[in-house]
XYZ file of C-alpha atoms in Angstrom:
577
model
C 83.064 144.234 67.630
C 86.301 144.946 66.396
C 88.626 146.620 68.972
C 88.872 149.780 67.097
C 87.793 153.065 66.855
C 90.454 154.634 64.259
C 92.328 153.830 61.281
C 95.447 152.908 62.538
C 94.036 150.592 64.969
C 91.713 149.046 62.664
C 94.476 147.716 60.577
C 96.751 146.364 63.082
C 93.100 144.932 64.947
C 91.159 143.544 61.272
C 91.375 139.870 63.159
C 89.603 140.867 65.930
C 86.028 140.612 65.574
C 84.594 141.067 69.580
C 80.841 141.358 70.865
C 80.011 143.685 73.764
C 77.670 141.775 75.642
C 74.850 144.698 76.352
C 71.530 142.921 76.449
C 69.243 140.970 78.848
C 68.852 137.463 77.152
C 65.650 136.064 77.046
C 65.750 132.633 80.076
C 66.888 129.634 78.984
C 65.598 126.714 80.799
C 68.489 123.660 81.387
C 68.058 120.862 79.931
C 67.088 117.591 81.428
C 69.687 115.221 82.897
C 70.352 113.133 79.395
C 72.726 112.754 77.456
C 71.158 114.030 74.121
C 67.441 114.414 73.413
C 65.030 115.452 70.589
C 63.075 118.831 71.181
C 60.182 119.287 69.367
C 60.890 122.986 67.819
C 58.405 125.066 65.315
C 59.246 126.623 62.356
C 60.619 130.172 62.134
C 58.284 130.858 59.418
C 58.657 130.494 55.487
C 61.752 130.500 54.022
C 62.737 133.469 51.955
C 63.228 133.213 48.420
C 66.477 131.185 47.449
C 66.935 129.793 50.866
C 68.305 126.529 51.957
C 65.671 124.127 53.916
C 67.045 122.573 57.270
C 67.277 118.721 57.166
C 65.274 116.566 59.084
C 66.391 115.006 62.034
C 66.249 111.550 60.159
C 68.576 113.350 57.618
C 70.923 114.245 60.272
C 73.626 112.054 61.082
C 77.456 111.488 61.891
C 79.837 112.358 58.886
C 77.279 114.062 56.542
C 78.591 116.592 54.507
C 78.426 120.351 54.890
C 75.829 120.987 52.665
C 73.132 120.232 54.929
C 71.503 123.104 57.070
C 70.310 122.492 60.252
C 72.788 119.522 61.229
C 76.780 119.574 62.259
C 78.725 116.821 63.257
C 76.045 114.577 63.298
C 74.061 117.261 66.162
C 70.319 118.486 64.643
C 69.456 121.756 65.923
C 65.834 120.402 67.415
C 67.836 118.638 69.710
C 69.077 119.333 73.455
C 71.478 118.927 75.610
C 71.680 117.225 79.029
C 74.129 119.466 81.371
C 74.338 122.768 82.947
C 77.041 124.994 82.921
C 76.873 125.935 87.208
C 81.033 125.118 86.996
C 82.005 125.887 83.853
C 82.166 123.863 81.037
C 84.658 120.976 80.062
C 86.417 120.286 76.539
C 83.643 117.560 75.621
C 80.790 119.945 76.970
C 82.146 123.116 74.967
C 82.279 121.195 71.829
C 78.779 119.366 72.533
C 77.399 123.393 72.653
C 78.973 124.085 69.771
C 77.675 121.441 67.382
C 74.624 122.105 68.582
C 74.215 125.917 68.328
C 76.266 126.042 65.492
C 73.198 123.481 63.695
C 70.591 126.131 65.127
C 72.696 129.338 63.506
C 72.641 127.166 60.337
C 68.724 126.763 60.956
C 68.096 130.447 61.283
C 71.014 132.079 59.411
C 69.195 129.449 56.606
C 72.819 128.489 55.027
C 75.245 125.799 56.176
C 78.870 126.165 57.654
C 81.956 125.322 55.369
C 84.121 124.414 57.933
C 84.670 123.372 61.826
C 84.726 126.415 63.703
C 87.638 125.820 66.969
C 86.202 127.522 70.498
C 89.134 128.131 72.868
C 88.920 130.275 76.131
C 91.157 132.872 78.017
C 91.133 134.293 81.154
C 90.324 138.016 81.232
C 93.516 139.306 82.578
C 95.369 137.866 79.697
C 92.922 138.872 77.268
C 93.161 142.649 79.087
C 96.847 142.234 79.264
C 97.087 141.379 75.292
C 94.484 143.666 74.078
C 95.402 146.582 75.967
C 97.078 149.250 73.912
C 96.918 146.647 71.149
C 96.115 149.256 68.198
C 98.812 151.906 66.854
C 100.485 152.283 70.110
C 103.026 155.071 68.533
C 103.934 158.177 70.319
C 102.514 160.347 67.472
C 98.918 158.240 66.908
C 97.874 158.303 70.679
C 98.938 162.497 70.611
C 96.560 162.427 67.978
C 94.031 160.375 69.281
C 93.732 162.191 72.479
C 92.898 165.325 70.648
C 89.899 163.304 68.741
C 88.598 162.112 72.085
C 88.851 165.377 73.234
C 86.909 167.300 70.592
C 84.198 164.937 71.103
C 84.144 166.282 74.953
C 84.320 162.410 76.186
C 88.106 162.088 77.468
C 89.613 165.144 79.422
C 92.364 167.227 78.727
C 94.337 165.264 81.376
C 93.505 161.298 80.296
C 94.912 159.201 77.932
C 92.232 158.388 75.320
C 93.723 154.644 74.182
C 93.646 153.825 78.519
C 89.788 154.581 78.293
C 89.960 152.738 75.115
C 91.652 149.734 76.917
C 89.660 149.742 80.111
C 86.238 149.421 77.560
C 87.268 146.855 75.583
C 89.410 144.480 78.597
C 86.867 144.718 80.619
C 83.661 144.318 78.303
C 84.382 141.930 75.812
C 82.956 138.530 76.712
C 84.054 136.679 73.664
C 85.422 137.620 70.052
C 85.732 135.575 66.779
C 89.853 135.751 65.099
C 89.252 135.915 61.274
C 93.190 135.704 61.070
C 92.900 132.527 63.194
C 89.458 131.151 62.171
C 88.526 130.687 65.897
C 86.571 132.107 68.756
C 87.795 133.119 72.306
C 85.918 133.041 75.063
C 87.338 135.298 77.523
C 86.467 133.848 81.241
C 87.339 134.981 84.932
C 90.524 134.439 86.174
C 90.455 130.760 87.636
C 87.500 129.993 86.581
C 86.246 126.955 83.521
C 84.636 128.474 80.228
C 80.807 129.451 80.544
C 78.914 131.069 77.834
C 75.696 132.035 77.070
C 74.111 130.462 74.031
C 73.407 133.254 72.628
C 76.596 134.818 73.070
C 78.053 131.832 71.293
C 75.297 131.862 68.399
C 76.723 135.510 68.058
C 80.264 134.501 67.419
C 79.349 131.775 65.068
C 77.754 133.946 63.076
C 80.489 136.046 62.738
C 82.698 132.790 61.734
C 79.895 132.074 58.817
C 80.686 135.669 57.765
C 84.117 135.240 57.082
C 83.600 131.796 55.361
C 81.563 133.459 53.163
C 82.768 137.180 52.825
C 86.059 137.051 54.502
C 86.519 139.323 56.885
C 89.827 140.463 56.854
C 89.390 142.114 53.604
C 90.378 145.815 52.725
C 86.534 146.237 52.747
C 85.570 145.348 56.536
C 88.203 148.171 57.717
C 86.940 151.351 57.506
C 89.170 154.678 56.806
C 87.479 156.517 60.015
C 86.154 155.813 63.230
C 82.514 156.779 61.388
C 83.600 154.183 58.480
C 84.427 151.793 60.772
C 81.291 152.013 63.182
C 79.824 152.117 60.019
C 80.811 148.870 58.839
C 80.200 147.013 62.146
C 76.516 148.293 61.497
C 76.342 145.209 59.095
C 79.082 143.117 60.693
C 77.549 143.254 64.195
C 73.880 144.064 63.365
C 73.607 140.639 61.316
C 75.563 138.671 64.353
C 73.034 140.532 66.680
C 69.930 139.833 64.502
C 70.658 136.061 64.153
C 71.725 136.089 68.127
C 68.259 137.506 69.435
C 66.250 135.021 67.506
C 68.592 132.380 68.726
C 67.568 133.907 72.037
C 63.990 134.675 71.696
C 63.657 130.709 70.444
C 65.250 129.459 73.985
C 62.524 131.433 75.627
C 59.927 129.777 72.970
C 60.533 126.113 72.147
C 64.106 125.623 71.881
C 65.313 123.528 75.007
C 69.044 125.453 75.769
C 71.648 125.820 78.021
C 71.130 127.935 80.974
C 73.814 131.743 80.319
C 75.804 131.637 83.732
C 75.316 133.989 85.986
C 76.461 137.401 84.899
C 76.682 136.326 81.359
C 79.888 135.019 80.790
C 83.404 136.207 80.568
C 82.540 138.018 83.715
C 84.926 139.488 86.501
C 85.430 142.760 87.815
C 86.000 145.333 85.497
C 87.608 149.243 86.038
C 84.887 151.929 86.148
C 83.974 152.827 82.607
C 83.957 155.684 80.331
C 80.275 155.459 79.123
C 81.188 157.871 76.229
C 83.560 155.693 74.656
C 81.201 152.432 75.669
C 78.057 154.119 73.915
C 79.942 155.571 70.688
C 80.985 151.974 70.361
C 77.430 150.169 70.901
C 75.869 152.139 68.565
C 76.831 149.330 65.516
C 75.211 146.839 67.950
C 71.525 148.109 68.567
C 71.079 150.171 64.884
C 72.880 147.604 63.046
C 69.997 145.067 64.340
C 67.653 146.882 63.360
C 69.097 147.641 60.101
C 69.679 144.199 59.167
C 65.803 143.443 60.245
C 64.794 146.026 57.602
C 67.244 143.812 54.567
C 65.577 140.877 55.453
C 62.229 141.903 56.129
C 62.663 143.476 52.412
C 65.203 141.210 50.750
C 65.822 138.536 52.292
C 68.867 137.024 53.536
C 70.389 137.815 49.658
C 69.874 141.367 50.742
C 71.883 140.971 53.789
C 74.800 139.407 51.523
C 74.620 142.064 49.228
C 75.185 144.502 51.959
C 77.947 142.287 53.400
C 79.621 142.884 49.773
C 79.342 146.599 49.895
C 79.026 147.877 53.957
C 77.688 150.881 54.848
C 80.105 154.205 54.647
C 78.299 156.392 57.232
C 77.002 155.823 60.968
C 74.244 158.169 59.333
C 73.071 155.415 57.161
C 72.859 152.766 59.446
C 70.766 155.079 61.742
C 68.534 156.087 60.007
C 68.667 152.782 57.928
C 68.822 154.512 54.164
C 71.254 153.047 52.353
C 70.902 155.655 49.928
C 72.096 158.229 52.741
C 73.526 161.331 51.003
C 77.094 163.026 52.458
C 78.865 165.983 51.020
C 82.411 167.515 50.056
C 84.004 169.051 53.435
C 85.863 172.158 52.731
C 88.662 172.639 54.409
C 92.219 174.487 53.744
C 94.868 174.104 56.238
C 96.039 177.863 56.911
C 97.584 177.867 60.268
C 100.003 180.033 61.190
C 102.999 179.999 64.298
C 104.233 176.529 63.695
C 100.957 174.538 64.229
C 101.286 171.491 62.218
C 99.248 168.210 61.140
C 99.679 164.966 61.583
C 99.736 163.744 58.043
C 100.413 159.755 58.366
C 97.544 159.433 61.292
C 93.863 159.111 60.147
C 93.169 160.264 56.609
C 96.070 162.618 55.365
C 95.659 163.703 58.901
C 91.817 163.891 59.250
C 89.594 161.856 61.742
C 85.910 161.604 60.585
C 83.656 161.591 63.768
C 80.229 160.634 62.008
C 76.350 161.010 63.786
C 76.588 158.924 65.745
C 79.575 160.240 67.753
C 78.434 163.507 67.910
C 75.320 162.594 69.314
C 77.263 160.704 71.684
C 79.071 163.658 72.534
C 75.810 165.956 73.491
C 74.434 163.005 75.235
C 77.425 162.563 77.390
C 76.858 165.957 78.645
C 74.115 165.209 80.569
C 75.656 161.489 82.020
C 78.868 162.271 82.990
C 78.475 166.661 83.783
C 75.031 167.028 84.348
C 74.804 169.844 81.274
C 71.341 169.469 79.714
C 72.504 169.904 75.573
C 70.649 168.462 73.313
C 67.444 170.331 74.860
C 67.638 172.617 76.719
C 64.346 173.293 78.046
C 64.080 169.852 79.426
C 65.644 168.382 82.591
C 69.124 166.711 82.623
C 67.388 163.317 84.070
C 65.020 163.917 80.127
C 68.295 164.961 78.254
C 69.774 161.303 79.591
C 66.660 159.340 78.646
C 66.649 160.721 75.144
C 69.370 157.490 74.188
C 67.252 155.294 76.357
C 63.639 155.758 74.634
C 64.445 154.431 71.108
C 61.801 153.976 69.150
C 62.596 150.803 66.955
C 63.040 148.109 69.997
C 65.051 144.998 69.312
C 63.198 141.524 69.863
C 64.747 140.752 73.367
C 66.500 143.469 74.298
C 66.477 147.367 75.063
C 68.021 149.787 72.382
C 69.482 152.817 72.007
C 68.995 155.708 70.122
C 71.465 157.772 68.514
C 68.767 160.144 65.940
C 68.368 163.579 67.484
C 67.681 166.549 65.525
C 70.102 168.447 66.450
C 72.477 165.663 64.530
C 70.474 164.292 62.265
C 71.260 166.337 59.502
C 74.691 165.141 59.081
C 76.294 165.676 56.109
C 79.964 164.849 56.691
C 83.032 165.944 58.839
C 86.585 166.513 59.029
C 88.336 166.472 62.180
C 92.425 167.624 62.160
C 94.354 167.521 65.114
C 97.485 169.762 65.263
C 100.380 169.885 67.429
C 103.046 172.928 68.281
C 105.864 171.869 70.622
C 103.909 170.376 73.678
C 100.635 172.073 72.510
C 97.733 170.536 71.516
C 95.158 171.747 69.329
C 92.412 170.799 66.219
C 90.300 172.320 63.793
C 86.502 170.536 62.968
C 84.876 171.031 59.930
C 81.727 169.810 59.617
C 78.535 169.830 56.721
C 75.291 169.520 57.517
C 72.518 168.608 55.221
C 70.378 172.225 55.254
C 71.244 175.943 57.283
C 68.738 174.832 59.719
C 70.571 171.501 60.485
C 74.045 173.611 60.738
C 72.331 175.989 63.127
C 70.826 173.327 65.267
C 74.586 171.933 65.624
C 76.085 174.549 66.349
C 73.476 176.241 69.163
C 73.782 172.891 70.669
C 77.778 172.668 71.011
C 77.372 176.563 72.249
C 75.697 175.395 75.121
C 77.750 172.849 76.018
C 80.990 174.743 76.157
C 78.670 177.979 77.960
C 77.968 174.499 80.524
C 81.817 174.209 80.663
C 82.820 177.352 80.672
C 80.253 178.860 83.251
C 79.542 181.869 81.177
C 77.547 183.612 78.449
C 79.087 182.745 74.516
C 79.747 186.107 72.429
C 79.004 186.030 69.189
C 82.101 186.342 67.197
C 84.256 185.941 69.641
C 87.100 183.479 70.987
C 85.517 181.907 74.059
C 87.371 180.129 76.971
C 86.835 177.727 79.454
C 89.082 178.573 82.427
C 91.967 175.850 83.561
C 90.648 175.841 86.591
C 88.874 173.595 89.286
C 89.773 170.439 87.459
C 88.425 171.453 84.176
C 88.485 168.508 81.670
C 88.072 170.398 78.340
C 90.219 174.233 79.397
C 91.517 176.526 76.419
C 89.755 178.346 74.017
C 87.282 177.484 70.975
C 86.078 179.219 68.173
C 82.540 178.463 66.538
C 81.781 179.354 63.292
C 78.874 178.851 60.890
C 78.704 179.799 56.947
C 75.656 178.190 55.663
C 75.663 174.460 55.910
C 78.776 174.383 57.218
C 80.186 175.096 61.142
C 83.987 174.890 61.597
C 85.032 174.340 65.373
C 88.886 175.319 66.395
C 90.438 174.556 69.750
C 94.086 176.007 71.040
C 95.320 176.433 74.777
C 95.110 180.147 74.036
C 92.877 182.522 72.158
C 95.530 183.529 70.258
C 96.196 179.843 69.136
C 92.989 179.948 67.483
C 93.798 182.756 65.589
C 97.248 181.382 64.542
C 95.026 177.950 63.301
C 92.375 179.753 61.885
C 94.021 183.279 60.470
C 91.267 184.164 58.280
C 88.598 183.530 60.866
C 86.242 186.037 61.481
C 86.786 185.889 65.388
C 87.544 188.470 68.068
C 89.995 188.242 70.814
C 88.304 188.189 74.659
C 89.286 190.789 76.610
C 91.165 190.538 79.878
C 87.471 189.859 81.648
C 86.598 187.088 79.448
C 84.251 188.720 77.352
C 84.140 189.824 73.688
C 86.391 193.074 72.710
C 83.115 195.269 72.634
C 81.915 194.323 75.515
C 78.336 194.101 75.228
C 78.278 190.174 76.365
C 75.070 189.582 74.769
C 75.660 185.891 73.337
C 73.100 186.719 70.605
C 73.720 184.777 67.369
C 72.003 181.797 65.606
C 70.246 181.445 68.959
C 72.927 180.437 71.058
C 72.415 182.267 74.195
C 74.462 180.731 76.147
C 72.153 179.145 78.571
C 72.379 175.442 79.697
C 68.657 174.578 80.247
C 69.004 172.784 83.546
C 67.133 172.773 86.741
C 70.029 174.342 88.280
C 73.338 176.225 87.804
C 75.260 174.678 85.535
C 73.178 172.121 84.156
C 72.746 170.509 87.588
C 69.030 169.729 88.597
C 70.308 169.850 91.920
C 72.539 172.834 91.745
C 75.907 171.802 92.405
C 77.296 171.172 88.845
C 79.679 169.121 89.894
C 78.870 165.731 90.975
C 79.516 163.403 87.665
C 77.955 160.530 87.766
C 80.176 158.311 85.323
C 83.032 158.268 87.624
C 81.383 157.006 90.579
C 79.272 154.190 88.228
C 79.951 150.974 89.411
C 82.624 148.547 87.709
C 80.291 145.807 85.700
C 81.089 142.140 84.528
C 81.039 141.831 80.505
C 77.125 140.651 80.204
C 75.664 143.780 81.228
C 76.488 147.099 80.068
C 72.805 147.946 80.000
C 72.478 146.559 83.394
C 75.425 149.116 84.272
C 74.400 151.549 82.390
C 70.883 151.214 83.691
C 72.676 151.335 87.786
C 74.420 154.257 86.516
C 71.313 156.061 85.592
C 70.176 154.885 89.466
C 72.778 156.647 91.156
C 72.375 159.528 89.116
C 68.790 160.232 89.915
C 69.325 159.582 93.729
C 71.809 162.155 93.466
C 69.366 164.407 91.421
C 66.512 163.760 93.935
């Protein structure tokens, strides 16, 4: 995936094309102890209309041309090859895997390679060392970053967003293809010879046939937002991802392949991870797949291209796979008051689009990280966690995620402003939501997880606050309001900053006890009572509340965020037990 999340990084990261390796890959069994050898290999099925046939391994041979599918350098993809990759891989090995699974990504992509694609390795503290902070590094853009990170409640008030950024992407990223450079990087342990797993490597081949064909630094592969960029990886990463688990699933079949090393590849230890950041930025990964599956099974490849040509614009619509996925017009009129001003050259004219499938992120995190049970509420926060894990679409060889909940699904569009006043921070979200019902369902949800924060009951109409206190992550004060479809969120250090960002809000102070100026504390209101839905106080099935599990999940090698994810999820029901 590309490196980015916003704008600003996008543009100074376009040449950075990265996959997150998150899957199990199917086993590979090594090859005999030959130099090469012919592997009898069935067909994938028919061809779909206007696709090129893979030569025969008679047709195959040294010097042809790049018109033929199936064959490179002289390598046919129904062939094997003879070594194992226990110690790494040397230069003649590397490009020996290379030919070869670029002739089998020809075979199954069903179109040939223009050029030579170059493979060249780092070590992961160099990669980490170049890569970190390797966006819009500016004062002003991280100010404003933080604030984004922070409205989604997945970086606290007191962490730098782009370091959580940084510690996702140095220590996650196995391998990336460099449109700018026409190359791939394999990022490998310090010390250590360059391993990859075939798949891995099918993966970032794919990614170079992209930009032969489409090329992917183009104005078009950057997207305005971090939802327009997520977005766009849906068919950037979803195609490399489709092609890369059929690649896998035929090593496990009939294909003869190199054995992944041990921990995937690119491994090494890695700092603990903020799963919120990791899981906003999978979600291109797992939906895209299954996106792409849908163009082909429909279209065929051509329909794939044709997306490729004109990317998806919403998270929404990769989702929920509708590429006719309908947004509308966010209303919103800057009227603070006090000094609170914009930042006008970050984001668009200042704005941050979130999309689906952060938000849902952001409710999900809830349960992960705090223990809060948000997106139900009845249900147990060990239930509210396995909502991402149970998709319902699976991949071929690999668990997904899923990001459709209803209490985001009706997404309609957002704008997300952060402001600044002297050293305060603060933002104002306006979202749209598809219906009243969906509005209601969005905002009842994001009641109860600042009630979860805040450790008390939500007035109706009123400024709440979540005390600085006991090493809050998200303190300061937050107004909610809905108007039909659409719910408007403002955060200040104060409850009087609210007012002075939102003047004509129809908000009350708190009074000196916390509660609403009347006093009657009865959190009634599009049925947000105010109540967490856990097992125990605060959203802890145990009772404590305060035992997060994401900072105690253990540090994972770049194959296996599900496996980390999935050792997270251990330690987090021992604790619940």
């Amino acid at each position: 995936m590309r490196r980015v999340l916003t704008p600003s990084t996008a543009a100074a990261a376009v040449a950075a094309v990265a996959v997150l390796c998150v899957a199990f890959t199917a086993g590979a069994a090594a090859a005999p102890n030959v130099d090469i050898a012919p592997s009898a290999s069935a067909d994938t099925g028919p061809a779909a209309p206007g696709a090129v046939p893979s030569a025969s391994a008679e047709e195959c041979g040294p010097g042809d041309g790049t018109d033929l599918v199936g064959c490179w350098n002289g390598t046919h993809y129904e062939e094997s090859l003879s070594f194992e990759q226990t110690d790494g891989l040397n230069e003649t090995q590397l490009a020996a895997l290379t030919d070869l699974t670029m002739a089998r990504v020809e075979h199954i992509r069903q179109r040939p390679f223009r050029e030579d694609v170059p493979v060249e390795t780092v070590s992961r503290s160099e990669y980490a060392n170049d890569t970190a902070s390797g966006g819009n590094s500016s004062e002003a853009f991280r100010r404003w970053n933080d604030q984004v990170w922070e409205a989604l409640f997945v970086v606290g008030d007191e962490t730098n967003a782009n370091d959580e950024i940084d510690s996702v992407f140095g220590g996650a990223v196995s391998g990336f293809y460099s449109p700018s450079r026409d190359r791939i990087v394999i990022v490998v342990p310090d010390g250590e010879s360059a391993a990859i797993g075939p798949s891995t490597l099918a993966h970032e081949l794919l990614h170079a046939m992209q930009d032969q064909y489409h090329d992917l630094t183009a104005p078009r592969y950057v997207g305005a937002t971090q939802d327009g960029d997520l977005a766009i990886d849906g068919i950037i990463e979803g195609e490399a991802v489709h092609v890369e688990e059929r690649y896998a699933a035929r090593c496990a079949d009939n294909w003869t392949c190199v054995e992944a090393p041990a921990g995937g590849g690119g491994g090494g230890d890695a700092p603990d991870f903020n799963f919120g950041i990791l899981q906003t930025v999978l979600q291109p990964y797992g939906d895209g797949a299954l996106y792409v599956r849908d163009l082909v099974e429909a279209g065929g490849w051509a329909a794939v291209n044709e997306t490729m040509n004109a990317p998806p614009e919403s998270t929404a619509e990769v989702i929920h796979r509708n590429p006719d996925y309908e947004e509308r017009n966010v209303s919103f009129e800057d009227t603070a008051t006090g000094g609170w001003e914009t930042y006008p050259d970050q984001g668009v004219d200042g704005a941050e689009t979130a999309g689906e499938a952060s938000m849902f992120v952001m409710f999900w995190y809830q349960s992960l990280e705090y223990r809060y049970a948000v997106l139900e509420p009845d249900a147990t926060v060990r239930q509210n966690v396995q909502i991402h894990l149970d998709a319902e679409a699976q991949l071929r060889t690999r668990q997904n995620y899923d990001y459709a909940h209803p209490v985001t699904d009706g997404w309609a569009g957002d704008e997300l402003y952060p402001y600044r006043n002297g050293d305060r921070d603060g933002y104002v979200w306006a979202t749209e939501w598809q219906t009243e019902a969906d509005a209601a369902a969005f905002r009842d949800a994001y009641v109860r997880m600042l009630t979860a924060h805040g450790d008390r009951e939500y007035d109706d109409g009123t400024v709440y606050t979540i005390d600085d206190g006991d090493g809050a992550d998200f303190p300061g004060a937050y107004g909610v309001e809905r108007d039909g479809t659409s719910v408007t969120i403002t955060h200040a250090p104060s409850p009087e900053g609210v007012l002075e960002l939102r003047p004509n809000a129809d908000l009350a102070l708190p009074d000196a006890n916390g509660t609403d100026e009347s006093g009657d504390g009865s959190g009634t209101g599009d049925g947000g009572n105010g109540t967490n839905g856990s097992d125990g106080a605060n959203g802890s099935e145990d009772g404590d509340g305060g035992d997060s599990t994401g900072t105690s999940a253990p540090g994972f090698g770049v194959a296996a965020a599900l496996v980390a994810l999935a050792a997270a999820l251990g330690l987090f029901a021992r604790r619940a037990a």
